[in-house]
CSV table of C-alpha atoms in Angstrom, one decimal:
chain,number,residue,atom,x,y,z
A,1,TRP,CA,-0.1,-1.5,-18.2
A,2,ASN,CA,-2.2,-4.7,-17.3
A,3,GLU,CA,-4.0,-4.2,-14.4
A,4,ILE,CA,-6.1,-1.0,-17.0
A,5,ILE,CA,-6.2,-3.6,-19.6
A,6,GLU,CA,-7.8,-6.0,-17.1
A,7,LEU,CA,-10.0,-3.7,-15.8
A,8,PHE,CA,-11.0,-1.8,-19.1
A,9,ARG,CA,-12.0,-5.6,-20.6
A,10,ALA,CA,-13.8,-6.7,-17.5
A,11,GLY,CA,-16.1,-3.3,-17.3
A,12,MET,CA,-16.8,-2.1,-20.5
A,13,PRO,CA,-20.2,-3.0,-21.8
A,14,LEU,CA,-20.6,-4.3,-25.3
A,15,ARG,CA,-23.7,-4.6,-27.2
A,16,LYS,CA,-25.0,-4.9,-30.6
A,17,HIS,CA,-24.4,-1.9,-33.1
A,18,ARG,CA,-25.4,-0.9,-36.4
A,19,SER,CA,-22.9,1.1,-38.9
A,20,ARG,CA,-23.9,1.5,-42.7
A,21,PHE,CA,-26.8,-1.0,-42.8
A,22,LYS,CA,-24.9,-3.8,-41.0
A,23,SER,CA,-25.4,-5.3,-37.3
A,24,TYR,CA,-22.1,-5.5,-34.9
A,25,GLU,CA,-22.4,-8.0,-31.9
A,26,ARG,CA,-20.3,-7.4,-28.7
A,27,CYS,CA,-19.0,-4.0,-30.3
A,28,PHE,CA,-19.0,-0.7,-28.8
A,29,LYS,CA,-18.9,3.2,-29.7
A,30,ALA,CA,-14.8,5.4,-29.4
A,31,SER,CA,-16.9,7.9,-26.9
A,32,GLU,CA,-19.0,4.9,-24.8
A,33,ALA,CA,-14.6,3.4,-24.5
A,34,VAL,CA,-13.6,7.1,-23.7
A,35,ASP,CA,-16.6,7.9,-21.0
A,36,CYS,CA,-16.0,4.0,-19.4
A,37,LEU,CA,-11.9,4.0,-19.3
A,38,HIS,CA,-11.8,7.6,-17.7
A,39,GLU,CA,-14.5,6.7,-15.0
A,40,LEU,CA,-12.0,3.8,-14.4
A,41,LEU,CA,-8.8,5.7,-14.6
A,42,GLY,CA,-10.4,8.2,-11.6
A,43,SER,CA,-11.2,5.5,-9.1
A,44,ASN,CA,-7.7,4.1,-9.7
A,45,GLN,CA,-5.4,4.6,-6.4
A,46,ASN,CA,-2.6,4.3,-9.3
A,47,PHE,CA,-4.2,7.5,-11.0
A,48,GLY,CA,-6.9,9.7,-10.0
A,49,PRO,CA,-9.8,12.5,-10.3
A,50,GLU,CA,-6.9,14.3,-11.8
A,51,VAL,CA,-6.9,12.1,-15.3
A,52,THR,CA,-8.4,15.0,-18.4
A,53,ARG,CA,-10.2,13.1,-20.9
A,54,ASP,CA,-7.9,13.6,-23.3
A,55,GLN,CA,-5.2,11.4,-21.5
A,56,THR,CA,-7.8,8.7,-21.7
A,57,VAL,CA,-8.0,9.2,-25.5
A,58,LYS,CA,-4.3,8.7,-26.0
A,59,LEU,CA,-4.4,5.8,-23.9
A,60,LEU,CA,-6.8,4.5,-26.2
A,61,LYS,CA,-4.5,5.9,-28.8
A,62,LYS,CA,-1.8,3.4,-27.2
A,63,PHE,CA,-4.2,0.5,-26.8
A,64,LEU,CA,-5.5,0.5,-30.2
A,65,LYS,CA,-1.4,0.5,-30.9
A,66,ASN,CA,-0.6,-2.9,-29.3
A,67,HIS,CA,-4.1,-4.9,-30.3
A,68,VAL,CA,-5.8,-3.7,-27.1
A,69,ILE,CA,-8.4,-2.5,-29.1
A,70,GLU,CA,-9.6,-3.1,-33.4
A,71,ASP,CA,-11.8,-1.7,-35.1
A,72,ILE,CA,-15.2,-3.8,-36.1
A,73,LYS,CA,-13.4,-5.0,-39.5
A,74,GLY,CA,-10.2,-6.3,-37.5
A,75,ARG,CA,-7.7,-3.2,-38.8
A,76,TRP,CA,-5.4,-1.9,-35.8
A,77,GLY,CA,-2.2,-0.7,-35.2
A,78,LYS,CA,-1.9,2.6,-35.6
A,79,GLU,CA,-3.3,5.9,-33.4
A,80,ASP,CA,-5.8,7.1,-35.5
A,81,PHE,CA,-8.6,6.6,-32.4
A,82,GLU,CA,-11.0,9.3,-31.7
A,83,ASP,CA,-13.6,10.3,-29.2
A,84,ASP,CA,-16.2,9.9,-31.9
A,85,GLY,CA,-19.0,7.1,-33.5
A,86,HIS,CA,-16.5,5.1,-35.0
A,87,LEU,CA,-17.1,0.9,-33.3
A,88,TYR,CA,-14.7,-1.1,-31.9
A,89,ARG,CA,-14.6,-4.4,-30.0
A,90,PHE,CA,-11.9,-6.8,-28.2
A,91,PRO,CA,-9.7,-9.4,-30.2
A,92,PRO,CA,-9.9,-12.9,-29.4
A,93,SER,CA,-6.9,-12.9,-28.3
A,94,SER,CA,-5.4,-11.2,-24.9
A,95,PRO,CA,-2.5,-8.5,-25.0
A,96,LEU,CA,-1.1,-9.6,-21.9
A,97,LYS,CA,1.6,-11.4,-20.7
A,98,SER,CA,2.0,-13.8,-17.6
A,99,TYR,CA,4.1,-12.4,-14.8
A,100,PRO,CA,7.5,-14.5,-13.8
A,101,LYS,CA,6.9,-15.6,-10.1
A,102,LYS,CA,8.9,-14.7,-8.2
A,103,PRO,CA,10.7,-16.3,-4.8
A,104,SER,CA,9.1,-15.9,-1.6
A,105,CYS,CA,10.9,-13.9,0.8
A,106,GLY,CA,10.2,-13.0,4.6
A,107,LYS,CA,10.6,-9.6,5.5
A,108,GLU,CA,13.3,-8.8,7.8
A,109,VAL,CA,12.5,-6.4,10.9
A,110,ILE,CA,14.9,-4.1,11.3
A,111,LYS,CA,14.9,-3.0,15.4
A,112,PHE,CA,17.5,0.1,16.9
A,113,PRO,CA,19.9,-1.5,18.9
A,114,ASP,CA,19.1,-2.2,22.5
A,115,TRP,CA,22.4,0.0,24.3
A,116,ASN,CA,21.5,-1.6,27.8
A,117,GLU,CA,22.6,-5.3,26.5
A,118,SER,CA,25.9,-6.5,26.2
A,119,LYS,CA,27.3,-8.6,23.4
A,120,ALA,CA,27.1,-12.0,23.8
A,121,GLY,CA,30.3,-14.1,25.1
A,122,THR,CA,31.6,-10.5,26.6
A,123,SER,CA,31.1,-9.1,30.1
A,124,GLN,CA,32.4,-6.1,31.9
A,125,GLU,CA,35.4,-8.0,32.9
A,126,HIS,CA,37.3,-8.2,28.7
A,127,ILE,CA,36.6,-5.3,27.9
A,128,PRO,CA,39.1,-3.5,25.9
A,129,VAL,CA,40.2,-0.4,27.4
A,130,LYS,CA,42.8,2.5,25.1
A,131,SER,CA,46.0,3.3,26.7
A,132,VAL,CA,46.0,6.5,28.6
A,133,ALA,CA,49.1,8.7,28.0
A,134,MET,CA,50.1,9.8,31.6
A,135,ASN,CA,52.3,12.0,33.4
A,136,SER,CA,54.5,11.2,36.0
A,137,GLU,CA,52.3,12.7,38.6
A,138,MET,CA,49.5,11.1,37.6
A,139,TRP,CA,51.6,7.7,37.5
A,140,TYR,CA,52.1,8.3,40.9
A,141,LYS,CA,48.3,8.9,42.0
A,142,ARG,CA,47.4,5.6,40.2
A,143,HIS,CA,50.2,3.7,41.4
A,144,SER,CA,50.6,4.5,45.1
A,145,ILE,CA,47.1,2.8,46.1
A,146,ALA,CA,49.0,-0.3,47.0
A,147,ILE,CA,50.8,1.4,49.5
A,148,GLY,CA,48.0,3.5,50.5
A,149,GLU,CA,48.4,6.5,50.3
A,150,VAL,CA,45.4,7.2,48.3
A,151,PRO,CA,42.1,6.5,48.3
A,152,ALA,CA,41.4,3.2,46.6
A,153,CYS,CA,39.0,3.4,43.2
A,154,LYS,CA,35.1,4.1,43.7
A,155,LEU,CA,33.0,2.8,40.4
A,156,VAL,CA,31.1,5.7,38.9
A,157,PHE,CA,27.2,4.5,38.2
A,158,ARG,CA,26.0,6.7,34.7
A,159,ARG,CA,22.0,7.3,34.4
A,160,GLU,CA,20.1,5.4,31.8
A,161,LEU,CA,19.9,6.8,28.5
A,162,THR,CA,16.7,7.1,26.7
A,163,GLN,CA,15.3,7.1,22.7
A,164,THR,CA,15.9,10.8,23.0
A,165,ASN,CA,19.3,11.1,24.8
A,166,ILE,CA,20.4,8.4,22.3
A,167,GLU,CA,19.0,10.6,19.4
A,168,GLU,CA,20.5,13.7,20.5
A,169,ILE,CA,24.0,11.9,20.5
A,170,TRP,CA,23.2,11.4,17.0
A,171,LYS,CA,23.1,14.2,15.9
A,172,SER,CA,25.3,15.8,18.0
A,173,MET,CA,28.6,13.9,17.2
A,174,THR,CA,27.6,13.5,13.4
A,175,LEU,CA,27.3,17.4,12.6
A,176,SER,CA,30.8,17.6,15.1
A,177,ARG,CA,31.9,15.0,12.6
A,178,LEU,CA,30.9,17.2,9.4
A,179,GLN,CA,32.4,20.2,10.5
A,180,LYS,CA,35.2,18.5,11.1
A,181,VAL,CA,35.3,17.2,7.2
A,182,LEU,CA,34.2,20.4,5.7
A,183,GLY,CA,37.2,22.2,7.3
A,184,LEU,CA,35.1,24.4,9.1
A,185,ASP,CA,35.2,26.0,12.6
A,186,SER,CA,31.4,26.5,13.0
A,187,LEU,CA,28.6,25.0,10.8
A,188,ASP,CA,26.2,28.4,11.6
A,189,GLU,CA,27.0,30.1,7.8
A,190,VAL,CA,26.3,26.7,5.8
A,191,LEU,CA,23.3,25.4,8.1
A,192,ASP,CA,21.1,26.3,10.3
A,193,THR,CA,21.3,22.9,13.5
A,194,LYS,CA,18.2,24.3,14.7
A,195,LEU,CA,16.4,22.4,11.5
A,196,VAL,CA,18.5,19.1,11.4
A,197,ASN,CA,15.9,16.5,12.8
A,198,SER,CA,18.0,13.9,15.4
A,199,LYS,CA,15.3,11.2,14.8
A,200,HIS,CA,15.6,11.6,10.9
A,201,ILE,CA,19.5,10.7,10.9
A,202,VAL,CA,18.8,7.6,13.5
A,203,GLN,CA,15.8,6.3,11.1
A,204,ASN,CA,18.2,6.7,8.2
A,205,VAL,CA,20.7,4.8,9.8
A,206,TYR,CA,18.9,1.7,11.2
A,207,ASN,CA,15.5,1.6,8.8
A,208,VAL,CA,17.1,-0.1,5.8
A,209,ASN,CA,16.7,-3.0,4.2
A,210,LYS,CA,19.4,-5.4,2.8
A,211,GLN,CA,20.1,-3.2,-0.6
A,212,GLY,CA,20.9,-0.1,2.1
A,213,ILE,CA,17.3,1.9,1.2
A,214,VAL,CA,15.8,3.4,3.7
A,215,THR,CA,12.6,1.9,4.7
A,216,LEU,CA,9.0,4.3,5.9
A,217,GLU,CA,7.0,3.9,8.6
A,218,ASP,CA,4.8,6.0,7.6
A,219,LYS,CA,3.8,4.3,4.0
A,220,SER,CA,1.8,6.9,2.9
A,221,LYS,CA,5.4,8.7,2.1
A,222,GLU,CA,5.8,6.2,-0.8
A,223,LEU,CA,6.2,6.4,-4.1
A,224,PRO,CA,3.2,5.4,-6.4
A,225,HIS,CA,3.7,1.9,-7.3
A,226,TRP,CA,3.1,2.6,-11.2
A,227,ILE,CA,6.2,5.3,-10.8
A,228,LEU,CA,8.1,2.4,-9.2
A,229,SER,CA,7.2,0.5,-11.6
A,230,ALA,CA,8.3,2.8,-14.3
A,231,MET,CA,11.8,3.8,-12.5
A,232,LYS,CA,12.4,-0.3,-12.5
A,233,CYS,CA,12.0,-1.2,-16.0
A,234,LEU,CA,14.2,1.5,-17.5
A,235,ALA,CA,17.2,0.4,-14.5
A,236,ASN,CA,16.1,-3.2,-15.5
A,237,TRP,CA,16.1,-2.5,-19.3
A,238,PRO,CA,15.5,-5.2,-21.1
A,239,SER,CA,14.8,-7.3,-18.1
A,240,CYS,CA,11.9,-5.9,-17.9
A,241,SER,CA,10.2,-6.9,-21.2
A,242,ASP,CA,10.4,-10.2,-19.4
A,243,LEU,CA,7.1,-8.6,-16.9
A,244,LYS,CA,3.8,-7.6,-18.7
A,245,GLN,CA,5.1,-4.1,-20.5
A,246,PRO,CA,4.2,-3.5,-23.6
A,247,THR,CA,7.1,-3.5,-26.5
A,248,TYR,CA,5.9,-0.9,-29.2
A,249,SER,CA,8.4,1.6,-30.9
A,250,GLY,CA,8.9,4.3,-28.1
A,251,PHE,CA,8.1,2.8,-25.5
A,252,GLU,CA,10.9,3.8,-23.3
A,253,ARG,CA,11.1,7.0,-23.7
A,254,ASP,CA,7.3,7.2,-22.9
A,255,VAL,CA,8.2,5.8,-19.6
A,256,PHE,CA,11.4,8.1,-18.8
A,257,LYS,CA,9.0,11.0,-20.0
A,258,THR,CA,6.6,10.0,-17.3
A,259,ILE,CA,9.5,9.9,-14.6
A,260,VAL,CA,10.4,12.8,-15.7
A,261,ASP,CA,7.1,14.8,-15.3
A,262,TYR,CA,6.3,12.9,-11.7
A,263,PHE,CA,9.3,14.4,-9.9
A,264,GLY,CA,9.6,17.4,-11.9
A,265,GLN,CA,6.1,18.6,-10.5
A,266,MET,CA,7.8,19.0,-6.9
A,267,LYS,CA,7.7,21.9,-4.9
A,268,GLU,CA,10.9,21.4,-2.6
A,269,PRO,CA,14.3,19.3,-4.3
A,270,LEU,CA,15.2,15.9,-2.3
A,271,LEU,CA,17.9,17.9,-0.9
A,272,ALA,CA,15.5,19.9,1.3
A,273,PHE,CA,16.0,23.9,0.6
A,274,HIS,CA,17.7,24.6,4.5
A,275,PHE,CA,20.7,22.1,3.2
A,276,PHE,CA,21.4,24.3,0.0
A,277,ASP,CA,24.1,25.5,1.7
A,278,ILE,CA,25.6,23.0,3.0
A,279,PHE,CA,26.1,20.3,-0.3
A,280,VAL,CA,26.8,23.7,-2.2
A,281,SER,CA,30.4,23.9,0.1
A,282,VAL,CA,31.0,20.1,-0.2
A,283,LEU,CA,31.6,21.3,-4.2
A,284,GLY,CA,34.9,22.5,-3.1
A,285,LEU,CA,36.0,19.6,-1.8
A,286,LEU,CA,35.6,17.4,-5.4
A,287,GLN,CA,39.5,18.0,-5.7
A,288,LYS,CA,39.7,15.4,-2.5
A,289,PRO,CA,37.1,13.3,-3.7
A,290,SER,CA,37.3,10.2,-0.9
A,291,LYS,CA,36.6,13.5,1.7
A,292,ALA,CA,33.8,14.7,-0.7
A,293,VAL,CA,32.3,11.1,-0.7
A,294,GLU,CA,32.7,11.4,3.1
A,295,ALA,CA,31.2,15.0,3.6
A,296,LEU,CA,27.8,13.9,1.3
A,297,GLN,CA,27.9,11.1,3.1
A,298,ILE,CA,27.2,12.3,5.9
A,299,SER,CA,25.0,15.4,5.0
A,300,CYS,CA,22.6,13.2,3.7
A,301,LEU,CA,22.0,11.5,6.7
A,302,LEU,CA,20.1,14.8,7.5
A,303,LEU,CA,17.4,14.5,5.0
A,304,PRO,CA,14.1,13.5,5.6
A,305,PRO,CA,13.8,9.5,5.6
A,306,GLU,CA,11.2,10.2,2.5
A,307,ASN,CA,13.9,11.8,0.6
A,308,ARG,CA,16.6,10.0,1.2
A,309,LYS,CA,14.8,7.0,-0.4
A,310,ARG,CA,12.9,9.1,-3.5
A,311,LEU,CA,16.9,10.1,-3.9
A,312,GLN,CA,18.5,6.6,-3.4
A,313,LEU,CA,16.2,5.2,-5.9
A,314,LEU,CA,16.6,7.8,-8.8
A,315,VAL,CA,20.0,8.0,-8.6
A,316,ARG,CA,20.8,4.2,-9.0
A,317,MET,CA,18.1,4.5,-11.8
A,318,MET,CA,20.6,7.7,-13.1
A,319,ALA,CA,23.8,6.3,-13.1
A,320,ARG,CA,22.4,2.4,-14.8
A,321,ILE,CA,20.4,4.2,-17.4
A,322,SER,CA,24.2,5.8,-17.8
A,323,LEU,CA,25.5,2.7,-18.3
A,324,ASN,CA,23.0,0.5,-19.9
A,325,GLN,CA,24.6,-0.1,-23.9
A,326,ASP,CA,21.0,-2.7,-24.4
A,327,LEU,CA,18.5,0.8,-23.7
A,328,PRO,CA,17.3,2.5,-26.8
A,329,PRO,CA,18.5,6.4,-27.3
A,330,LEU,CA,16.2,8.2,-25.1
A,331,SER,CA,16.8,11.3,-27.1
A,332,GLU,CA,18.0,12.0,-30.6
A,333,SER,CA,20.3,15.0,-30.1
A,334,VAL,CA,21.6,14.3,-26.5
A,335,ARG,CA,23.4,11.5,-24.9
A,336,THR,CA,22.5,9.3,-22.2
A,337,ARG,CA,23.9,10.9,-19.5
A,338,THR,CA,23.8,14.6,-19.9
A,339,LEU,CA,20.3,13.8,-20.1
A,340,MET,CA,20.2,12.8,-16.8
A,341,VAL,CA,21.8,15.3,-15.6
A,342,GLN,CA,19.8,17.9,-17.3
A,343,ALA,CA,16.7,16.4,-16.2
A,344,PHE,CA,16.6,15.6,-12.6
A,345,SER,CA,19.1,18.4,-11.3
A,346,ARG,CA,16.7,20.6,-10.6
A,347,CYS,CA,14.4,18.3,-8.2
A,348,ILE,CA,17.4,17.1,-6.6
A,349,LEU,CA,19.1,20.5,-5.9
A,350,CYS,CA,18.1,24.1,-6.4
A,351,SER,CA,17.9,27.4,-3.3
A,352,LYS,CA,14.7,28.5,-2.4
A,353,ASP,CA,15.6,32.1,-4.3
A,354,GLU,CA,16.1,31.1,-8.2
A,355,ILE,CA,19.7,32.2,-8.9
A,356,ASP,CA,20.7,31.2,-12.7
A,357,LEU,CA,24.0,29.3,-11.2
A,358,ASP,CA,21.4,26.9,-9.5
A,359,GLU,CA,22.1,24.4,-12.3
A,360,LEU,CA,25.6,24.4,-13.0
A,361,LEU,CA,26.0,23.7,-8.7
A,362,ALA,CA,23.5,21.1,-9.3
A,363,ALA,CA,24.8,19.5,-12.3
A,364,LYS,CA,28.5,19.2,-10.8
A,365,LEU,CA,27.0,18.1,-7.6
A,366,VAL,CA,24.4,15.5,-9.5
A,367,SER,CA,27.0,14.1,-11.7
A,368,PHE,CA,29.3,13.4,-9.1
A,369,LEU,CA,26.6,11.4,-7.3
A,370,MET,CA,25.9,9.5,-10.3
A,371,ASP,CA,29.9,8.5,-10.4
A,372,ASN,CA,29.7,7.6,-6.4
A,373,TYR,CA,25.9,6.7,-5.3
A,374,GLN,CA,26.8,3.1,-3.5
A,375,GLU,CA,29.4,4.6,-1.3
A,376,ILE,CA,27.6,7.9,-0.8
A,377,LEU,CA,24.1,6.9,-0.5
A,378,SER,CA,25.1,4.2,2.5
A,379,VAL,CA,25.5,4.5,6.3
A,380,PRO,CA,29.2,5.1,6.8
A,381,SER,CA,30.2,2.4,8.8
A,382,ALA,CA,33.1,4.3,10.7
A,383,LEU,CA,31.1,7.4,12.3
A,384,LYS,CA,28.2,4.6,13.2
A,385,SER,CA,30.7,2.2,15.1
A,386,SER,CA,32.2,5.5,17.1
A,387,ILE,CA,28.9,6.5,17.9
A,388,GLU,CA,27.4,3.5,18.8
A,389,ASP,CA,31.1,2.8,21.2
A,390,HIS,CA,30.3,6.1,22.9
A,391,VAL,CA,26.6,5.3,23.3
A,392,VAL,CA,27.8,2.3,24.8
A,393,HIS,CA,30.5,4.4,26.8
A,394,LEU,CA,28.3,6.5,28.4
A,395,GLN,CA,26.0,3.6,30.0
A,396,ARG,CA,29.0,1.5,31.3
A,397,VAL,CA,29.2,1.4,34.7
A,398,GLN,CA,33.0,3.4,34.9
A,399,ILE,CA,35.8,2.9,37.3
A,400,LYS,CA,37.1,6.6,38.9
A,401,TYR,CA,40.5,7.0,40.3
A,402,ALA,CA,41.7,9.9,42.6
A,403,GLY,CA,43.3,12.5,40.4
A,404,ALA,CA,42.3,10.8,37.4
A,405,ASP,CA,39.8,13.9,36.0
A,406,SER,CA,39.3,11.7,33.2
A,407,ASP,CA,38.1,9.0,31.9
A,408,ALA,CA,40.1,6.5,30.4
A,409,THR,CA,38.3,4.4,27.9
A,410,LEU,CA,37.3,6.9,25.5
A,411,PRO,CA,37.9,10.4,24.2
A,412,PRO,CA,35.1,12.7,24.6
A,413,PRO,CA,33.4,14.0,21.3
A,414,SER,CA,34.4,17.8,20.4
A,415,PHE,CA,31.9,20.3,20.3
A,416,CYS,CA,31.4,23.8,19.1
A,417,HIS,CA,32.9,26.7,20.9
A,418,GLN,CA,32.3,30.3,21.0
A,419,ILE,CA,34.7,32.5,18.4
A,420,SER,CA,34.7,35.9,17.9
A,421,THR,CA,33.1,38.1,15.1
A,422,ASP,CA,36.0,38.6,13.6
A,423,GLU,CA,36.9,35.2,12.9
A,424,PHE,CA,33.3,34.0,12.5
A,425,GLU,CA,33.5,36.8,9.5
A,426,TYR,CA,36.3,35.3,8.1
A,427,GLN,CA,34.9,31.8,7.8
A,428,ARG,CA,31.5,33.5,6.3
A,429,VAL,CA,33.6,34.7,3.8
A,430,THR,CA,35.8,31.5,3.5
A,431,GLY,CA,33.7,29.2,3.6
A,432,SER,CA,30.8,30.3,1.7
A,433,GLN,CA,33.2,31.8,-1.5
A,434,GLU,CA,35.9,28.5,-1.7
A,435,PRO,CA,33.5,26.5,-3.6
A,436,LEU,CA,32.3,29.4,-6.1
A,437,ALA,CA,36.3,30.4,-6.5
A,438,ALA,CA,36.5,26.7,-7.6
A,439,LEU,CA,33.0,26.8,-9.8
A,440,LEU,CA,34.5,30.2,-11.5
A,441,GLU,CA,38.0,28.7,-12.0
A,442,GLU,CA,36.5,25.7,-14.1
A,443,ILE,CA,34.0,28.1,-16.3
A,444,VAL,CA,36.9,30.4,-17.2
A,445,MET,CA,39.7,26.9,-17.4
A,446,ASN,CA,36.6,25.0,-20.0
A,447,LYS,CA,37.8,24.6,-23.0
A,448,GLU,CA,34.4,22.3,-25.0
A,449,ILE,CA,32.2,25.8,-24.2
A,450,SER,CA,32.2,28.3,-26.9
A,451,VAL,CA,33.1,31.5,-26.5
A,452,LYS,CA,30.0,33.2,-26.6
A,453,ASP,CA,28.7,30.7,-23.7
A,454,LYS,CA,31.5,31.1,-21.9
A,455,LYS,CA,30.9,34.9,-21.9
A,456,LYS,CA,27.0,34.4,-20.7
A,457,LYS,CA,27.6,32.3,-17.8
A,458,LEU,CA,30.6,34.5,-16.4
A,459,LYS,CA,28.0,37.7,-17.0
A,460,GLN,CA,25.9,35.3,-14.8
A,461,PHE,CA,28.7,34.7,-12.4
A,462,GLN,CA,29.1,38.3,-12.2
A,463,LYS,CA,25.9,39.3,-11.2
A,464,SER,CA,25.0,36.5,-8.9
A,465,TYR,CA,28.2,36.5,-6.8
A,466,PRO,CA,30.1,40.5,-7.8
A,467,GLU,CA,32.5,39.5,-4.4
A,468,VAL,CA,34.1,36.2,-6.1
A,469,TYR,CA,33.8,37.9,-9.0
A,470,ARG,CA,35.8,41.0,-8.5
A,471,VAL,CA,38.4,38.5,-6.3
A,472,ARG,CA,39.3,36.6,-9.7
A,473,PHE,CA,39.2,39.5,-12.1
A,474,PRO,CA,40.3,42.7,-10.1
A,475,THR,CA,40.5,45.0,-13.1
A,476,PRO,CA,39.3,45.0,-16.8
A,477,GLU,CA,42.8,43.9,-18.1
A,478,THR,CA,42.8,40.8,-16.2
A,479,GLU,CA,39.3,40.1,-17.7
A,480,ALA,CA,40.0,41.2,-20.8
A,481,MET,CA,43.3,38.8,-21.3
A,482,LEU,CA,40.9,36.0,-20.7
A,483,PHE,CA,39.4,36.9,-24.5
A,484,PRO,CA,42.2,38.5,-26.6
A,485,GLU,CA,40.7,40.3,-29.0
A,486,LYS,CA,41.9,38.5,-32.5
A,487,THR,CA,44.2,40.9,-34.9
A,488,LYS,CA,41.8,42.0,-38.2
A,489,GLN,CA,43.6,42.1,-41.3
A,490,LYS,CA,43.8,45.0,-44.0
A,491,PRO,CA,42.4,43.6,-47.0
A,492,PRO,CA,45.5,44.3,-49.9
A,493,ILE,CA,45.3,47.4,-52.2
A,494,LEU,CA,44.4,46.1,-55.8
A,495,MET,CA,46.9,46.5,-58.0
A,496,TRP,CA,44.6,47.5,-60.7
A,497,ALA,CA,42.9,50.5,-58.5
A,498,LEU,CA,46.6,51.8,-58.7
A,499,LYS,CA,47.1,51.3,-62.2
A,500,LYS,CA,43.5,53.2,-63.5
A,501,PRO,CA,44.9,57.1,-64.6
A,502,PHE,CA,43.7,60.1,-62.7
A,503,GLN,CA,40.9,62.0,-64.4
A,504,PRO,CA,40.6,65.2,-63.9
A,505,PHE,CA,37.4,67.1,-62.4
A,506,HIS,CA,35.4,68.6,-65.4
A,507,ARG,CA,33.9,71.9,-64.4
A,508,THR,CA,30.2,71.7,-65.8
A,509,ARG,CA,28.1,74.6,-66.7
A,510,SER,CA,25.0,75.6,-65.3
A,511,PHE,CA,22.1,77.7,-67.9
A,512,ARG,CA,19.4,79.1,-65.9
A,513,MET,CA,16.0,79.4,-67.9
């Protein structure tokens, strides 16, 4: 806002014009203002050449309403600016406000941990070792060294781990934990693990600022400055009015529409298409909030860093707007929280194949995200600690006794194992249908929607997922029980109709001509 005003005031040519036999100094025609501002917006990095002339006229209408410009008679306050020959001028007082000075803060460089360096104050002699349950035979082999019956222990030197090795360990153990939280024997049905980028997981864990927001290495993938300013304005309302923001009526709705339009034009949702099934499978865990939070925590680590950052900023803004009592209503007919879910659900989660029930699934997940965003969009500390401990364990020199086939310091991570075709088919059906069955039951039990809307949603569900619908309603009778027909009462017979005297049939004669 202020940047464009300053550029417009500095770049707009002012000269002498005549109107109705009078001369006016230092003014400009409306069409000249449109030409100048349209050129300035097209060359500005925050707007670009996509700005149309009509959009420029709309902005000049805002300028006239907020006294950035006035007509030659000093009138302003209405949006009656047109692309014509009327004369306008700049008012003597500037509409800008001063920026508050922000305290300077140094940038903290987040470094990837050096696994080869041991922590200060520790040595290999004082590293804690977990106890191992041993049977009598193993105990004898361990302690028989003292009497010389078996060879003494030997040192096992591990190979040095490369960055690629560490990233693959992160990917393997992260997916293993996700599989365990979801209660699945395999992730194959809900996730193509080949599409999971191990670099993205490591970047999402370690490249974060003090607020836990991801910092991007490629700055070209950052959100535009103007959309960030708009999001901060609504998220921090009304404190943003201390900045150089206009205060005209309806300003907050214009800002909100700008944000909705920007995220609505994205070609792919923030929770990418190939992760749709994994996020839908989390819906089956919403009955157990702690499990659902952990599953979403891990699932969001799989996202590309730019998607994760946009999701963090967007959901945080949505949650703050929903709880902000000082923000004027953004809609006359819809509650603010409902408006947030309706406006942004599709840009957060949807499938590549257009399915009618996508919006229901997305709305349910987005609502849960808003309620638990601080925990879900943070790095899971337990997972991080276990993986770091495992990496340190692999790089440490180990003491191995004769007769002991496994290391005693840390249990190995669990990995996928091969299963039979029957087991895979059972997991495929149960893993994908349980969340959908829960969604169907929620539609059935929802008493807040009308019977007409409920029938419509059930028809959509039956069309999209006939197998799940058939399990819940195996026969037409079970379906009919959901909507019992109301018994129609016959209207009472009017007594006066019965008391009416009987009128005999009168035969009429016919005359032929």
